[in-house]
Amino acid sequence: MEGVRLTRWLLLVLLIAIAFALITVDIRGGEESPVDGARQAAATAFGPVEKGVAAAVDPVGNAIGAIRASGARHDRIAVLEQQNAALKAKLGSDDRNRNRVSELDKLLKKSSAGQYGIKAAEVIAIGAAQGFSWTVTIDAGSDDGIKRDMTVINGDGLVGRVTTVGPDTATVLLANDPDFTVGTRMEKTDELGFATGQGDRPLSVQFLNGKAKVKKGDRLVTFGSSKGKPFVPGVPVGEVVRVDPSGGDLTRTVYVRPYAAFSKLDIVGIVVQAPREDPRDMVLPKKAEKPKPTPTVTVTISPNGDIVDTNGKVVGNVNGTPSGSPSPTGSTGNAVNEQR
């Protein structure tokens, strides 16, 4: 019995050692990882199971499927919006479904503003079983026209890029993963940089211009890649929350809060067709208008009860008598400075 326990313990240690060795090889291999083939095989084998389980409990799946099957053409956006409106009426007052319909609304508006041809998909798993990166699995794959290195967005902005594709599912590397880097362009000034994921922390962005004027609240979009892969241009990335002094370095590091909430992903869009033209800053959300200050009016009351504003105009009388009428005592003293 003691020998059996020792054998099991040694087998467990061996399996752990093999697992860490595979992780190391996978990380060092990057895009050309030798275990990529195994990862794709796993997606092929387990993808239909994950997709089937998700579909069984998903009342919004038909609408998302309709968006996915509608094709990539930009002129389909109006039809999709009509389908989404019909879905709203069908789902009624269910809170969760209402929230998901709202996500669909935002996604369609983003794709329409940027003229992105998209295929919609649902997130059916978090943290793919074949890796330890910040990833999600979506219920769309090669059978739906999904390919590796396609941009993934949602109604808020950039989500990530497709890394592994099976027939029915695909794996998306999220923008907050430490191995994720995307070229960025700052709103209005067009300063270029590179954003890198930092897990739960804000994205780290290094600008090419070490003297670039950057301040809290500045917004960034994707710069775009050749032929739109892996990134199409103009997708909202996030907003600057902190700026570090350059300290004489050639580059400057700022920290950006991403628009997408990676821990709450549900419905996403895979960009299968890049826009004909760079949308520039058109896809960024509208900035909230600053509240207008309430004007302060200072008035004075004259001895006869007249209320006089700062321009010397009589605007009323505290005694209810007509403006300019003599006071009951007939006094005509100087105006008394009194604020109302």
Short mmCIF file of C-alpha atoms in Angstrom, two decimals:
data_model
loop_
_atom_site.label_atom_id
_atom_site.label_comp_id
_atom_site.label_asym_id
_atom_site.label_seq_id
_atom_site.Cartn_x
_atom_site.Cartn_y
_atom_site.Cartn_z
CA MET A 1 0.00 0.00 0.00
CA GLU A 2 2.81 2.39 0.85
CA GLY A 3 4.41 1.62 -2.52
CA VAL A 4 1.15 2.47 -4.35
CA ARG A 5 0.88 5.83 -2.57
CA LEU A 6 4.49 6.64 -3.43
CA THR A 7 3.87 5.75 -7.07
CA ARG A 8 0.80 8.00 -7.23
CA TRP A 9 2.70 10.85 -5.61
CA LEU A 10 5.57 10.51 -8.11
CA LEU A 11 3.08 10.40 -10.99
CA LEU A 12 1.43 13.62 -9.74
CA VAL A 13 4.82 15.37 -9.49
CA LEU A 14 5.67 14.20 -13.02
CA LEU A 15 2.39 15.49 -14.45
CA ILE A 16 2.86 18.88 -12.78
CA ALA A 17 6.39 19.11 -14.17
CA ILE A 18 5.15 18.28 -17.67
CA ALA A 19 2.38 20.90 -17.38
CA PHE A 20 4.82 23.65 -16.39
CA ALA A 21 7.17 22.61 -19.20
CA LEU A 22 4.36 22.91 -21.74
CA ILE A 23 3.35 26.31 -20.36
CA THR A 24 6.94 27.55 -20.70
CA VAL A 25 7.23 26.26 -24.26
CA ASP A 26 3.88 27.81 -25.15
CA ILE A 27 4.79 31.24 -23.76
CA ARG A 28 8.21 31.31 -25.40
CA GLY A 29 6.80 30.10 -28.70
CA GLY A 30 4.32 32.99 -28.94
CA GLU A 31 2.43 32.96 -32.24
CA GLU A 32 4.52 30.00 -33.46
CA SER A 33 3.96 27.91 -30.35
CA PRO A 34 4.53 24.18 -30.97
CA VAL A 35 1.42 23.41 -28.94
CA ASP A 36 -0.79 25.54 -31.15
CA GLY A 37 -1.83 22.46 -33.10
CA ALA A 38 -2.94 20.77 -29.90
CA ARG A 39 -4.83 23.90 -28.92
CA GLN A 40 -6.72 23.89 -32.22
CA ALA A 41 -7.44 20.18 -31.82
CA ALA A 42 -8.87 20.87 -28.35
CA ALA A 43 -11.04 23.65 -29.77
CA THR A 44 -12.32 21.28 -32.44
CA ALA A 45 -13.08 18.54 -29.92
CA PHE A 46 -14.59 20.54 -27.08
CA GLY A 47 -15.98 23.56 -28.97
CA PRO A 48 -19.30 21.92 -29.98
CA VAL A 49 -19.89 20.83 -26.37
CA GLU A 50 -19.32 24.36 -24.99
CA LYS A 51 -21.47 25.86 -27.73
CA GLY A 52 -24.27 23.35 -27.14
CA VAL A 53 -24.40 23.97 -23.40
CA ALA A 54 -24.47 27.75 -23.90
CA ALA A 55 -27.19 27.56 -26.56
CA ALA A 56 -29.43 25.43 -24.33
CA VAL A 57 -29.82 28.23 -21.80
CA ASP A 58 -29.67 31.24 -24.12
CA PRO A 59 -32.92 32.90 -25.30
CA VAL A 60 -31.03 35.63 -27.17
CA GLY A 61 -29.04 33.21 -29.31
CA ASN A 62 -31.38 33.38 -32.31
CA ALA A 63 -30.93 37.12 -32.62
CA ILE A 64 -27.16 36.84 -32.39
CA GLY A 65 -27.26 34.03 -34.91
CA ALA A 66 -29.22 36.23 -37.27
CA ILE A 67 -26.57 38.93 -37.00
CA ARG A 68 -23.85 36.35 -37.59
CA ALA A 69 -25.59 34.85 -40.61
CA SER A 70 -26.39 38.22 -42.15
CA GLY A 71 -22.98 38.52 -43.78
CA ALA A 72 -20.33 41.17 -43.64
CA ARG A 73 -21.79 43.85 -45.89
CA HIS A 74 -22.22 47.30 -44.38
CA ASP A 75 -25.66 47.79 -45.93
CA ARG A 76 -27.03 45.03 -43.66
CA ILE A 77 -26.81 47.23 -40.56
CA ALA A 78 -30.32 48.68 -41.03
CA VAL A 79 -31.79 45.19 -41.36
CA LEU A 80 -29.99 44.06 -38.22
CA GLU A 81 -31.31 47.03 -36.28
CA GLN A 82 -34.85 46.09 -37.32
CA GLN A 83 -34.24 42.52 -36.16
CA ASN A 84 -32.93 43.83 -32.87
CA ALA A 85 -36.02 46.01 -32.40
CA ALA A 86 -38.24 42.98 -32.99
CA LEU A 87 -36.22 41.03 -30.44
CA LYS A 88 -36.80 43.72 -27.81
CA ALA A 89 -40.55 43.39 -28.18
CA LYS A 90 -40.34 39.61 -27.95
CA LEU A 91 -38.19 39.48 -24.82
CA GLY A 92 -40.40 41.82 -22.82
CA SER A 93 -39.33 42.86 -19.33
CA ASP A 94 -36.83 40.18 -18.38
CA ASP A 95 -33.95 42.13 -16.81
CA ARG A 96 -31.10 39.96 -18.06
CA ASN A 97 -32.46 39.80 -21.58
CA ARG A 98 -33.06 43.55 -21.52
CA ASN A 99 -29.40 44.08 -20.62
CA ARG A 100 -28.26 41.78 -23.41
CA VAL A 101 -30.47 43.55 -25.94
CA SER A 102 -28.88 46.80 -24.79
CA GLU A 103 -25.46 45.27 -25.48
CA LEU A 104 -26.60 44.30 -28.97
CA ASP A 105 -27.81 47.86 -29.50
CA LYS A 106 -24.46 49.32 -28.52
CA LEU A 107 -22.55 46.81 -30.65
CA LEU A 108 -24.64 47.61 -33.71
CA LYS A 109 -24.19 51.34 -33.18
CA LYS A 110 -20.42 50.93 -32.87
CA SER A 111 -20.20 48.82 -36.01
CA SER A 112 -22.42 51.27 -37.88
CA ALA A 113 -20.39 54.31 -36.79
CA GLY A 114 -17.11 52.67 -37.82
CA GLN A 115 -18.57 50.91 -40.88
CA TYR A 116 -17.19 47.60 -39.62
CA GLY A 117 -18.57 44.41 -41.11
CA ILE A 118 -19.14 42.20 -38.07
CA LYS A 119 -20.36 38.78 -37.05
CA ALA A 120 -21.87 38.67 -33.58
CA ALA A 121 -21.01 35.97 -31.06
CA GLU A 122 -21.52 35.09 -27.42
CA VAL A 123 -18.86 34.48 -24.82
CA ILE A 124 -19.41 30.90 -23.66
CA ALA A 125 -16.27 30.31 -21.58
CA ILE A 126 -13.72 32.39 -19.70
CA GLY A 127 -10.06 31.39 -19.64
CA ALA A 128 -9.62 28.76 -22.31
CA ALA A 129 -8.71 25.33 -20.96
CA GLN A 130 -5.70 25.13 -23.26
CA GLY A 131 -3.83 28.10 -21.77
CA PHE A 132 -3.41 30.41 -18.79
CA SER A 133 -3.79 33.76 -20.56
CA TRP A 134 -6.59 36.32 -20.33
CA THR A 135 -8.84 34.68 -22.91
CA VAL A 136 -12.47 33.91 -23.63
CA THR A 137 -14.11 31.37 -25.90
CA ILE A 138 -16.84 32.52 -28.30
CA ASP A 139 -19.50 30.44 -30.04
CA ALA A 140 -18.40 31.28 -33.59
CA GLY A 141 -15.66 29.58 -35.59
CA SER A 142 -14.34 28.83 -39.04
CA ASP A 143 -17.77 27.61 -40.17
CA ASP A 144 -18.99 31.17 -39.54
CA GLY A 145 -16.13 32.77 -41.47
CA ILE A 146 -14.01 33.55 -38.41
CA LYS A 147 -10.25 33.56 -38.97
CA ARG A 148 -7.20 34.07 -36.83
CA ASP A 149 -6.07 37.65 -36.14
CA MET A 150 -9.48 39.26 -36.55
CA THR A 151 -10.34 42.25 -34.33
CA VAL A 152 -12.96 41.65 -31.63
CA ILE A 153 -15.07 44.52 -30.28
CA ASN A 154 -18.17 45.08 -28.19
CA GLY A 155 -20.48 48.01 -27.59
CA ASP A 156 -17.84 49.78 -25.49
CA GLY A 157 -14.68 49.35 -27.59
CA LEU A 158 -11.75 47.03 -28.19
CA VAL A 159 -12.05 43.55 -26.66
CA GLY A 160 -9.12 41.68 -28.24
CA ARG A 161 -8.16 39.55 -31.24
CA VAL A 162 -8.86 36.02 -32.37
CA THR A 163 -5.96 33.61 -31.73
CA THR A 164 -7.28 30.06 -32.18
CA VAL A 165 -10.15 28.99 -34.43
CA GLY A 166 -12.11 25.74 -34.43
CA PRO A 167 -15.11 24.84 -36.60
CA ASP A 168 -17.69 26.03 -34.04
CA THR A 169 -15.73 28.13 -31.53
CA ALA A 170 -12.76 30.48 -31.34
CA THR A 171 -10.44 31.79 -28.64
CA VAL A 172 -10.03 35.53 -28.15
CA LEU A 173 -6.94 36.99 -26.46
CA LEU A 174 -8.19 39.94 -24.41
CA ALA A 175 -6.63 43.38 -24.62
CA ASN A 176 -5.64 43.30 -20.95
CA ASP A 177 -3.41 40.22 -21.40
CA PRO A 178 0.31 40.99 -20.81
CA ASP A 179 1.12 39.44 -24.21
CA PHE A 180 -1.35 41.75 -25.96
CA THR A 181 -0.04 44.87 -27.74
CA VAL A 182 -1.94 47.19 -30.07
CA GLY A 183 -0.95 50.38 -31.89
CA THR A 184 -2.88 53.41 -30.69
CA ARG A 185 -3.60 56.94 -31.88
CA MET A 186 -4.63 59.76 -29.57
CA GLU A 187 -7.79 61.69 -30.32
CA LYS A 188 -7.26 65.02 -32.14
CA THR A 189 -3.46 65.20 -31.73
CA ASP A 190 -2.83 61.89 -33.58
CA GLU A 191 0.10 61.02 -31.30
CA LEU A 192 1.01 57.37 -31.83
CA GLY A 193 1.88 54.77 -29.23
CA PHE A 194 1.63 51.14 -28.22
CA ALA A 195 -0.78 49.84 -25.57
CA THR A 196 0.08 46.71 -23.60
CA GLY A 197 -2.20 44.76 -21.27
CA GLN A 198 -1.49 44.56 -17.54
CA GLY A 199 -4.16 42.21 -16.27
CA ASP A 200 -6.39 43.88 -13.70
CA ARG A 201 -4.45 47.15 -13.95
CA PRO A 202 -4.91 49.86 -16.60
CA LEU A 203 -3.26 49.40 -19.99
CA SER A 204 0.30 50.71 -20.26
CA VAL A 205 0.82 52.98 -23.28
CA GLN A 206 4.18 54.18 -24.53
CA PHE A 207 4.07 57.12 -26.93
CA LEU A 208 6.64 57.38 -29.69
CA ASN A 209 7.01 61.09 -28.96
CA GLY A 210 8.55 61.45 -25.51
CA LYS A 211 7.41 65.09 -25.41
CA ALA A 212 3.82 64.42 -26.46
CA LYS A 213 1.29 66.49 -24.54
CA VAL A 214 -0.89 63.97 -22.73
CA LYS A 215 -3.29 64.63 -19.88
CA LYS A 216 -5.83 62.77 -17.84
CA GLY A 217 -9.03 62.27 -19.80
CA ASP A 218 -7.40 62.04 -23.24
CA ARG A 219 -8.84 59.22 -25.35
CA LEU A 220 -7.21 56.66 -27.62
CA VAL A 221 -8.33 54.55 -30.58
CA THR A 222 -6.62 51.77 -32.51
CA PHE A 223 -4.18 52.89 -35.16
CA GLY A 224 -4.94 49.94 -37.44
CA SER A 225 -2.84 47.27 -39.12
CA SER A 226 -2.04 46.43 -42.71
CA LYS A 227 -5.16 45.05 -44.41
CA GLY A 228 -7.03 45.36 -41.11
CA LYS A 229 -5.36 42.40 -39.38
CA PRO A 230 -5.06 41.97 -36.53
CA PHE A 231 -6.54 45.41 -35.85
CA VAL A 232 -8.87 47.64 -37.80
CA PRO A 233 -8.53 51.41 -37.25
CA GLY A 234 -10.66 53.70 -35.12
CA VAL A 235 -11.82 51.26 -32.43
CA PRO A 236 -12.06 52.99 -29.02
CA VAL A 237 -9.35 51.69 -26.68
CA GLY A 238 -9.69 53.69 -23.50
CA GLU A 239 -9.14 56.90 -21.53
CA VAL A 240 -5.96 58.19 -19.88
CA VAL A 241 -6.11 57.97 -16.08
CA ARG A 242 -2.46 58.68 -15.20
CA VAL A 243 0.61 60.17 -16.85
CA ASP A 244 4.14 59.33 -15.74
CA PRO A 245 6.93 61.88 -16.24
CA SER A 246 9.21 60.92 -19.11
CA GLY A 247 12.33 61.32 -16.95
CA GLY A 248 14.47 61.99 -20.01
CA ASP A 249 13.50 58.70 -21.69
CA LEU A 250 12.83 58.55 -25.41
CA THR A 251 9.32 57.24 -24.79
CA ARG A 252 6.63 58.25 -22.34
CA THR A 253 4.38 55.91 -20.40
CA VAL A 254 0.75 56.66 -19.62
CA TYR A 255 -1.93 54.47 -18.08
CA VAL A 256 -5.23 53.99 -19.82
CA ARG A 257 -8.48 52.60 -18.43
CA PRO A 258 -9.97 50.43 -21.21
CA TYR A 259 -13.55 51.03 -22.24
CA ALA A 260 -14.36 47.32 -22.34
CA ALA A 261 -15.08 45.60 -19.01
CA PHE A 262 -13.23 42.32 -19.53
CA SER A 263 -14.78 40.64 -16.50
CA LYS A 264 -18.32 41.25 -17.82
CA LEU A 265 -18.04 40.22 -21.47
CA ASP A 266 -21.14 38.63 -22.97
CA ILE A 267 -21.89 39.66 -26.55
CA VAL A 268 -19.06 40.62 -28.90
CA GLY A 269 -18.56 41.35 -32.58
CA ILE A 270 -15.79 39.89 -34.73
CA VAL A 271 -14.77 42.33 -37.46
CA VAL A 272 -14.77 40.26 -40.64
CA GLN A 273 -14.56 43.27 -42.95
CA ALA A 274 -12.47 46.38 -42.32
CA PRO A 275 -13.98 49.82 -43.04
CA ARG A 276 -13.39 51.31 -46.48
CA GLU A 277 -12.00 54.44 -44.78
CA ASP A 278 -10.41 55.06 -41.40
CA PRO A 279 -13.28 56.28 -39.16
CA ARG A 280 -10.77 58.33 -37.16
CA ASP A 281 -12.50 59.51 -33.96
CA MET A 282 -16.09 58.92 -35.08
CA VAL A 283 -16.56 55.74 -33.04
CA LEU A 284 -15.53 57.33 -29.73
CA PRO A 285 -18.43 57.93 -27.33
CA LYS A 286 -19.72 61.46 -27.05
CA LYS A 287 -18.19 63.38 -24.19
CA ALA A 288 -20.56 64.39 -21.42
CA GLU A 289 -21.26 68.10 -21.47
CA LYS A 290 -19.95 70.03 -18.51
CA PRO A 291 -22.76 71.48 -16.38
CA LYS A 292 -23.27 75.15 -17.00
CA PRO A 293 -22.70 77.32 -13.91
CA THR A 294 -25.82 78.92 -12.44
CA PRO A 295 -25.51 82.72 -12.74
CA THR A 296 -25.52 84.65 -9.46
CA VAL A 297 -27.66 87.79 -9.44
CA THR A 298 -26.97 90.54 -6.89
CA VAL A 299 -29.77 93.01 -6.15
CA THR A 300 -30.12 96.03 -3.89
CA ILE A 301 -33.18 97.43 -2.18
CA SER A 302 -33.68 101.21 -2.21
CA PRO A 303 -35.35 103.10 0.67
CA ASN A 304 -38.69 103.18 -1.18
CA GLY A 305 -38.64 99.37 -1.56
CA ASP A 306 -37.54 99.18 -5.19
CA ILE A 307 -35.47 96.09 -6.07
CA VAL A 308 -32.59 97.11 -8.32
CA ASP A 309 -30.36 94.62 -10.20
CA THR A 310 -26.62 95.00 -10.90
CA ASN A 311 -27.37 96.90 -14.12
CA GLY A 312 -29.35 99.58 -12.22
CA LYS A 313 -32.68 98.31 -13.54
CA VAL A 314 -35.68 98.30 -11.21
CA VAL A 315 -37.11 94.76 -11.28
CA GLY A 316 -39.73 94.98 -8.51
CA ASN A 317 -40.79 96.42 -5.19
CA VAL A 318 -40.81 94.67 -1.81
CA ASN A 319 -43.84 96.68 -0.66
CA GLY A 320 -45.93 95.70 -3.63
CA THR A 321 -46.18 99.35 -4.74
CA PRO A 322 -45.42 100.30 -8.37
CA SER A 323 -41.73 100.65 -9.13
CA GLY A 324 -40.41 104.13 -8.60
CA SER A 325 -43.26 105.15 -6.25
CA PRO A 326 -42.26 107.06 -3.12
CA SER A 327 -42.02 105.07 0.06
CA PRO A 328 -44.74 105.56 2.74
CA THR A 329 -42.40 107.77 4.71
CA GLY A 330 -41.37 109.74 1.64
CA SER A 331 -37.70 109.02 2.32
CA THR A 332 -35.29 108.84 -0.60
CA GLY A 333 -32.10 107.66 1.04
CA ASN A 334 -29.18 105.91 -0.67
CA ALA A 335 -29.63 102.33 -1.88
CA VAL A 336 -28.87 99.66 0.66
CA ASN A 337 -26.56 96.92 -0.65
CA GLU A 338 -28.30 93.67 0.13
CA GLN A 339 -28.00 90.38 -1.68
CA ARG A 340 -30.95 88.23 -2.34
#
